[in-house]
Amino acid sequence: MVLSVVSHKVTAEMNISLLAPFSDDEIKIALFQMHLTNAPGPDGMTLEFYQKHWPIVGHDICEGVRSLLSSRNMMRKINFTHVTLIPKKSDPTSMTQLRPISLCNVIYKICSKVLTNMLKMFLPNIISPSQSVLISGRLISDNCLVASEIAHAMKKKNSGWNGVMALKLDINRAYDRLSALLDVWEAKERIQGIKICNGAPSTYHLLFADDSFIFARSFLQECCELNELLKCYERASGQAGNLGKSSVAFSANVHEFDAQLLDDCLGMKQVEYHDRYPGLPVLTSKSKKATFTYIKDRLWKKLNGWRGSLLSSARKEILIKAVA
């Protein structure tokens, strides 16, 4: 079912380019695009060494990378990686609250970067337009603005029988795999999106990495359709929705009893409105200072740490820009 609705997007011309041999220039460009300050891998070699001594080691590096990418055989020493767990919050109690950081060898990083540079030329034609992150030419803020406009429309929709709901889903390890099914469900009118005004296009989903917004009418039938869609996706991919991080919000004209009935059908927590997406306020109050004060608090927390107190003024400026 899922595979049948995924359209072919890689053309013959794209495939020829993807299968072309890797050149020395592609490998050199990939190396010099990486930052010198990246942490070294298990072999202790840094990017700075390879960049500064490229005239000496360049030929061997190109031959090694080309051999690795074409033969698909990799020495275990090259693939050896240190994995460090960074806590997302203080006093983590589960693995989901830890972020794994992989410290790879430089040769492995070069191979990955070469493949990334090759693929990113074609990603805008392959990845759904609803996905606004990690694609060149697309702004992360686009989906934030659309989500904010829809949230304001839902808040002001306090009359009429046709209510709407917004589901904020967290799908484990999903990036752009939910959109094909959504397109089919919408084309068959099994779910319908939201229009913020007459003449505006219908929006039925927004994607940001693994955070997804789905918009539908607040009918029991559409809740059942959404449940079927998510179960179909889970059976096909093995990727389950994280209900603990998922939530649903209803427009102001949806009665409290109806909202509770629909919420029970969906099996996720109900919220008055979604506060942030992704990391930015969806709704802003009259006091902009109160809405965005968390940004100042996070900056202040970073600067007042033991790291910030040891930095010079110039380095503090760089830290502020990086955090902001």
PDB file of N, CA, C and O in Angstrom, residues 233-274:
ATOM      1  N   TYR A 233       1.148   3.474   8.024  1.00  0.00           N
ATOM      2  CA  TYR A 233       2.549   3.904   7.922  1.00  0.00           C
ATOM      3  C   TYR A 233       3.437   3.121   8.892  1.00  0.00           C
ATOM      4  O   TYR A 233       4.544   2.705   8.550  1.00  0.00           O
ATOM      5  N   GLU A 234       2.947   2.891  10.104  1.00  0.00           N
ATOM      6  CA  GLU A 234       3.727   2.161  11.108  1.00  0.00           C
ATOM      7  C   GLU A 234       3.974   0.722  10.682  1.00  0.00           C
ATOM      8  O   GLU A 234       5.077   0.192  10.839  1.00  0.00           O
ATOM      9  N   ARG A 235       2.956   0.070  10.119  1.00  0.00           N
ATOM     10  CA  ARG A 235       3.125  -1.316   9.676  1.00  0.00           C
ATOM     11  C   ARG A 235       4.128  -1.414   8.534  1.00  0.00           C
ATOM     12  O   ARG A 235       4.903  -2.371   8.458  1.00  0.00           O
ATOM     13  N   ALA A 236       4.115  -0.432   7.651  1.00  0.00           N
ATOM     14  CA  ALA A 236       4.995  -0.479   6.483  1.00  0.00           C
ATOM     15  C   ALA A 236       6.435  -0.121   6.814  1.00  0.00           C
ATOM     16  O   ALA A 236       7.376  -0.694   6.261  1.00  0.00           O
ATOM     17  N   SER A 237       6.633   0.813   7.737  1.00  0.00           N
ATOM     18  CA  SER A 237       7.980   1.330   8.006  1.00  0.00           C
ATOM     19  C   SER A 237       8.574   0.850   9.316  1.00  0.00           C
ATOM     20  O   SER A 237       9.795   0.908   9.508  1.00  0.00           O
ATOM     21  N   GLY A 238       7.732   0.408  10.240  1.00  0.00           N
ATOM     22  CA  GLY A 238       8.225   0.039  11.560  1.00  0.00           C
ATOM     23  C   GLY A 238       8.494   1.241  12.444  1.00  0.00           C
ATOM     24  O   GLY A 238       9.046   1.099  13.538  1.00  0.00           O
ATOM     25  N   GLN A 239       8.117   2.440  11.998  1.00  0.00           N
ATOM     26  CA  GLN A 239       8.342   3.668  12.752  1.00  0.00           C
ATOM     27  C   GLN A 239       7.044   4.102  13.412  1.00  0.00           C
ATOM     28  O   GLN A 239       6.087   4.468  12.738  1.00  0.00           O
ATOM     29  N   ALA A 240       7.027   4.045  14.731  1.00  0.00           N
ATOM     30  CA  ALA A 240       5.810   4.345  15.473  1.00  0.00           C
ATOM     31  C   ALA A 240       5.774   5.813  15.863  1.00  0.00           C
ATOM     32  O   ALA A 240       6.809   6.453  16.056  1.00  0.00           O
ATOM     33  N   GLY A 241       4.564   6.321  15.984  1.00  0.00           N
ATOM     34  CA  GLY A 241       4.406   7.680  16.477  1.00  0.00           C
ATOM     35  C   GLY A 241       4.673   7.740  17.972  1.00  0.00           C
ATOM     36  O   GLY A 241       4.280   6.842  18.727  1.00  0.00           O
ATOM     37  N   ASN A 242       5.338   8.785  18.399  1.00  0.00           N
ATOM     38  CA  ASN A 242       5.635   8.982  19.818  1.00  0.00           C
ATOM     39  C   ASN A 242       4.481   9.767  20.441  1.00  0.00           C
ATOM     40  O   ASN A 242       4.456  10.998  20.394  1.00  0.00           O
ATOM     41  N   LEU A 243       3.499   9.040  20.992  1.00  0.00           N
ATOM     42  CA  LEU A 243       2.315   9.703  21.529  1.00  0.00           C
ATOM     43  C   LEU A 243       2.634  10.574  22.733  1.00  0.00           C
ATOM     44  O   LEU A 243       1.909  11.522  23.023  1.00  0.00           O
ATOM     45  N   GLY A 244       3.733  10.260  23.434  1.00  0.00           N
ATOM     46  CA  GLY A 244       4.113  11.073  24.581  1.00  0.00           C
ATOM     47  C   GLY A 244       4.514  12.484  24.193  1.00  0.00           C
ATOM     48  O   GLY A 244       4.377  13.419  24.978  1.00  0.00           O
ATOM     49  N   LYS A 245       5.004  12.654  22.964  1.00  0.00           N
ATOM     50  CA  LYS A 245       5.401  13.975  22.482  1.00  0.00           C
ATOM     51  C   LYS A 245       4.399  14.560  21.487  1.00  0.00           C
ATOM     52  O   LYS A 245       4.594  15.661  20.991  1.00  0.00           O
ATOM     53  N   SER A 246       3.356  13.806  21.169  1.00  0.00           N
ATOM     54  CA  SER A 246       2.346  14.272  20.217  1.00  0.00           C
ATOM     55  C   SER A 246       1.198  14.931  20.967  1.00  0.00           C
ATOM     56  O   SER A 246       0.925  14.613  22.121  1.00  0.00           O
ATOM     57  N   SER A 247       0.506  15.844  20.291  1.00  0.00           N
ATOM     58  CA  SER A 247      -0.603  16.558  20.924  1.00  0.00           C
ATOM     59  C   SER A 247      -1.568  17.038  19.857  1.00  0.00           C
ATOM     60  O   SER A 247      -1.247  17.095  18.669  1.00  0.00           O
ATOM     61  N   VAL A 248      -2.787  17.394  20.309  1.00  0.00           N
ATOM     62  CA  VAL A 248      -3.821  17.876  19.395  1.00  0.00           C
ATOM     63  C   VAL A 248      -4.463  19.119  19.995  1.00  0.00           C
ATOM     64  O   VAL A 248      -4.664  19.214  21.208  1.00  0.00           O
ATOM     65  N   ALA A 249      -4.736  20.095  19.128  1.00  0.00           N
ATOM     66  CA  ALA A 249      -5.410  21.325  19.535  1.00  0.00           C
ATOM     67  C   ALA A 249      -6.623  21.529  18.624  1.00  0.00           C
ATOM     68  O   ALA A 249      -6.583  21.185  17.440  1.00  0.00           O
ATOM     69  N   PHE A 250      -7.695  22.089  19.179  1.00  0.00           N
ATOM     70  CA  PHE A 250      -8.936  22.286  18.426  1.00  0.00           C
ATOM     71  C   PHE A 250      -9.230  23.773  18.302  1.00  0.00           C
ATOM     72  O   PHE A 250      -8.815  24.587  19.141  1.00  0.00           O
ATOM     73  N   SER A 251      -9.958  24.110  17.251  1.00  0.00           N
ATOM     74  CA  SER A 251     -10.356  25.504  17.067  1.00  0.00           C
ATOM     75  C   SER A 251     -11.360  25.892  18.151  1.00  0.00           C
ATOM     76  O   SER A 251     -11.974  25.035  18.803  1.00  0.00           O
ATOM     77  N   ALA A 252     -11.553  27.205  18.311  1.00  0.00           N
ATOM     78  CA  ALA A 252     -12.360  27.694  19.434  1.00  0.00           C
ATOM     79  C   ALA A 252     -13.824  27.292  19.340  1.00  0.00           C
ATOM     80  O   ALA A 252     -14.527  27.277  20.361  1.00  0.00           O
ATOM     81  N   ASN A 253     -14.317  26.949  18.141  1.00  0.00           N
ATOM     82  CA  ASN A 253     -15.736  26.611  18.004  1.00  0.00           C
ATOM     83  C   ASN A 253     -16.039  25.135  18.238  1.00  0.00           C
ATOM     84  O   ASN A 253     -17.171  24.706  18.058  1.00  0.00           O
ATOM     85  N   VAL A 254     -15.068  24.351  18.630  1.00  0.00           N
ATOM     86  CA  VAL A 254     -15.291  22.932  18.935  1.00  0.00           C
ATOM     87  C   VAL A 254     -15.688  22.804  20.400  1.00  0.00           C
ATOM     88  O   VAL A 254     -14.944  23.248  21.294  1.00  0.00           O
ATOM     89  N   HIS A 255     -16.841  22.208  20.659  1.00  0.00           N
ATOM     90  CA  HIS A 255     -17.346  22.059  22.022  1.00  0.00           C
ATOM     91  C   HIS A 255     -16.411  21.168  22.831  1.00  0.00           C
ATOM     92  O   HIS A 255     -15.789  20.240  22.316  1.00  0.00           O
ATOM     93  N   GLU A 256     -16.322  21.446  24.137  1.00  0.00           N
ATOM     94  CA  GLU A 256     -15.404  20.720  25.019  1.00  0.00           C
ATOM     95  C   GLU A 256     -15.690  19.223  25.025  1.00  0.00           C
ATOM     96  O   GLU A 256     -14.764  18.401  25.018  1.00  0.00           O
ATOM     97  N   PHE A 257     -16.988  18.852  25.028  1.00  0.00           N
ATOM     98  CA  PHE A 257     -17.348  17.434  25.022  1.00  0.00           C
ATOM     99  C   PHE A 257     -16.883  16.760  23.728  1.00  0.00           C
ATOM    100  O   PHE A 257     -16.334  15.653  23.742  1.00  0.00           O
ATOM    101  N   ASP A 258     -17.092  17.422  22.578  1.00  0.00           N
ATOM    102  CA  ASP A 258     -16.677  16.863  21.295  1.00  0.00           C
ATOM    103  C   ASP A 258     -15.155  16.751  21.215  1.00  0.00           C
ATOM    104  O   ASP A 258     -14.617  15.767  20.684  1.00  0.00           O
ATOM    105  N   ALA A 259     -14.478  17.764  21.753  1.00  0.00           N
ATOM    106  CA  ALA A 259     -13.016  17.743  21.727  1.00  0.00           C
ATOM    107  C   ALA A 259     -12.472  16.562  22.525  1.00  0.00           C
ATOM    108  O   ALA A 259     -11.517  15.887  22.108  1.00  0.00           O
ATOM    109  N   GLN A 260     -13.104  16.277  23.678  1.00  0.00           N
ATOM    110  CA  GLN A 260     -12.656  15.158  24.497  1.00  0.00           C
ATOM    111  C   GLN A 260     -12.908  13.830  23.805  1.00  0.00           C
ATOM    112  O   GLN A 260     -12.084  12.905  23.862  1.00  0.00           O
ATOM    113  N   LEU A 261     -14.046  13.715  23.104  1.00  0.00           N
ATOM    114  CA  LEU A 261     -14.374  12.497  22.367  1.00  0.00           C
ATOM    115  C   LEU A 261     -13.358  12.244  21.250  1.00  0.00           C
ATOM    116  O   LEU A 261     -12.865  11.121  21.073  1.00  0.00           O
ATOM    117  N   LEU A 262     -13.013  13.295  20.513  1.00  0.00           N
ATOM    118  CA  LEU A 262     -12.035  13.166  19.427  1.00  0.00           C
ATOM    119  C   LEU A 262     -10.646  12.878  19.973  1.00  0.00           C
ATOM    120  O   LEU A 262      -9.873  12.109  19.395  1.00  0.00           O
ATOM    121  N   ASP A 263     -10.328  13.507  21.109  1.00  0.00           N
ATOM    122  CA  ASP A 263      -9.023  13.288  21.731  1.00  0.00           C
ATOM    123  C   ASP A 263      -8.869  11.838  22.174  1.00  0.00           C
ATOM    124  O   ASP A 263      -7.804  11.228  22.017  1.00  0.00           O
ATOM    125  N   ASP A 264      -9.939  11.255  22.733  1.00  0.00           N
ATOM    126  CA  ASP A 264      -9.900   9.848  23.138  1.00  0.00           C
ATOM    127  C   ASP A 264      -9.688   8.937  21.933  1.00  0.00           C
ATOM    128  O   ASP A 264      -9.013   7.905  22.022  1.00  0.00           O
ATOM    129  N   CYS A 265     -10.274   9.306  20.800  1.00  0.00           N
ATOM    130  CA  CYS A 265     -10.113   8.507  19.583  1.00  0.00           C
ATOM    131  C   CYS A 265      -8.667   8.553  19.083  1.00  0.00           C
ATOM    132  O   CYS A 265      -8.118   7.540  18.657  1.00  0.00           O
ATOM    133  N   LEU A 266      -8.050   9.724  19.174  1.00  0.00           N
ATOM    134  CA  LEU A 266      -6.683   9.880  18.684  1.00  0.00           C
ATOM    135  C   LEU A 266      -5.651   9.299  19.642  1.00  0.00           C
ATOM    136  O   LEU A 266      -4.575   8.875  19.224  1.00  0.00           O
ATOM    137  N   GLY A 267      -5.948   9.316  20.935  1.00  0.00           N
ATOM    138  CA  GLY A 267      -5.038   8.735  21.913  1.00  0.00           C
ATOM    139  C   GLY A 267      -3.821   9.566  22.220  1.00  0.00           C
ATOM    140  O   GLY A 267      -2.765   9.030  22.542  1.00  0.00           O
ATOM    141  N   MET A 268      -3.940  10.884  22.120  1.00  0.00           N
ATOM    142  CA  MET A 268      -2.822  11.771  22.453  1.00  0.00           C
ATOM    143  C   MET A 268      -3.339  12.908  23.323  1.00  0.00           C
ATOM    144  O   MET A 268      -4.547  13.151  23.401  1.00  0.00           O
ATOM    145  N   LYS A 269      -2.432  13.609  23.985  1.00  0.00           N
ATOM    146  CA  LYS A 269      -2.853  14.653  24.911  1.00  0.00           C
ATOM    147  C   LYS A 269      -3.429  15.857  24.161  1.00  0.00           C
ATOM    148  O   LYS A 269      -3.023  16.186  23.059  1.00  0.00           O
ATOM    149  N   GLN A 270      -4.406  16.483  24.809  1.00  0.00           N
ATOM    150  CA  GLN A 270      -5.044  17.663  24.235  1.00  0.00           C
ATOM    151  C   GLN A 270      -4.433  18.920  24.844  1.00  0.00           C
ATOM    152  O   GLN A 270      -4.213  19.005  26.048  1.00  0.00           O
ATOM    153  N   VAL A 271      -4.140  19.903  24.029  1.00  0.00           N
ATOM    154  CA  VAL A 271      -3.593  21.180  24.489  1.00  0.00           C
ATOM    155  C   VAL A 271      -4.479  22.306  23.973  1.00  0.00           C
ATOM    156  O   VAL A 271      -5.188  22.158  22.967  1.00  0.00           O
ATOM    157  N   GLU A 272      -4.443  23.429  24.679  1.00  0.00           N
ATOM    158  CA  GLU A 272      -5.231  24.591  24.239  1.00  0.00           C
ATOM    159  C   GLU A 272      -4.702  25.128  22.916  1.00  0.00           C
ATOM    160  O   GLU A 272      -5.456  25.504  22.030  1.00  0.00           O
ATOM    161  N   TYR A 273      -3.392  25.162  22.810  1.00  0.00           N
ATOM    162  CA  TYR A 273      -2.726  25.533  21.555  1.00  0.00           C
ATOM    163  C   TYR A 273      -1.301  25.008  21.607  1.00  0.00           C
ATOM    164  O   TYR A 273      -0.761  24.724  22.677  1.00  0.00           O
ATOM    165  N   HIS A 274      -0.701  24.836  20.451  1.00  0.00           N
ATOM    166  CA  HIS A 274       0.682  24.385  20.390  1.00  0.00           C
ATOM    167  C   HIS A 274       1.600  25.590  20.608  1.00  0.00           C
ATOM    168  O   HIS A 274       1.524  26.571  19.857  1.00  0.00           O
TER     169      HIS A 274
END
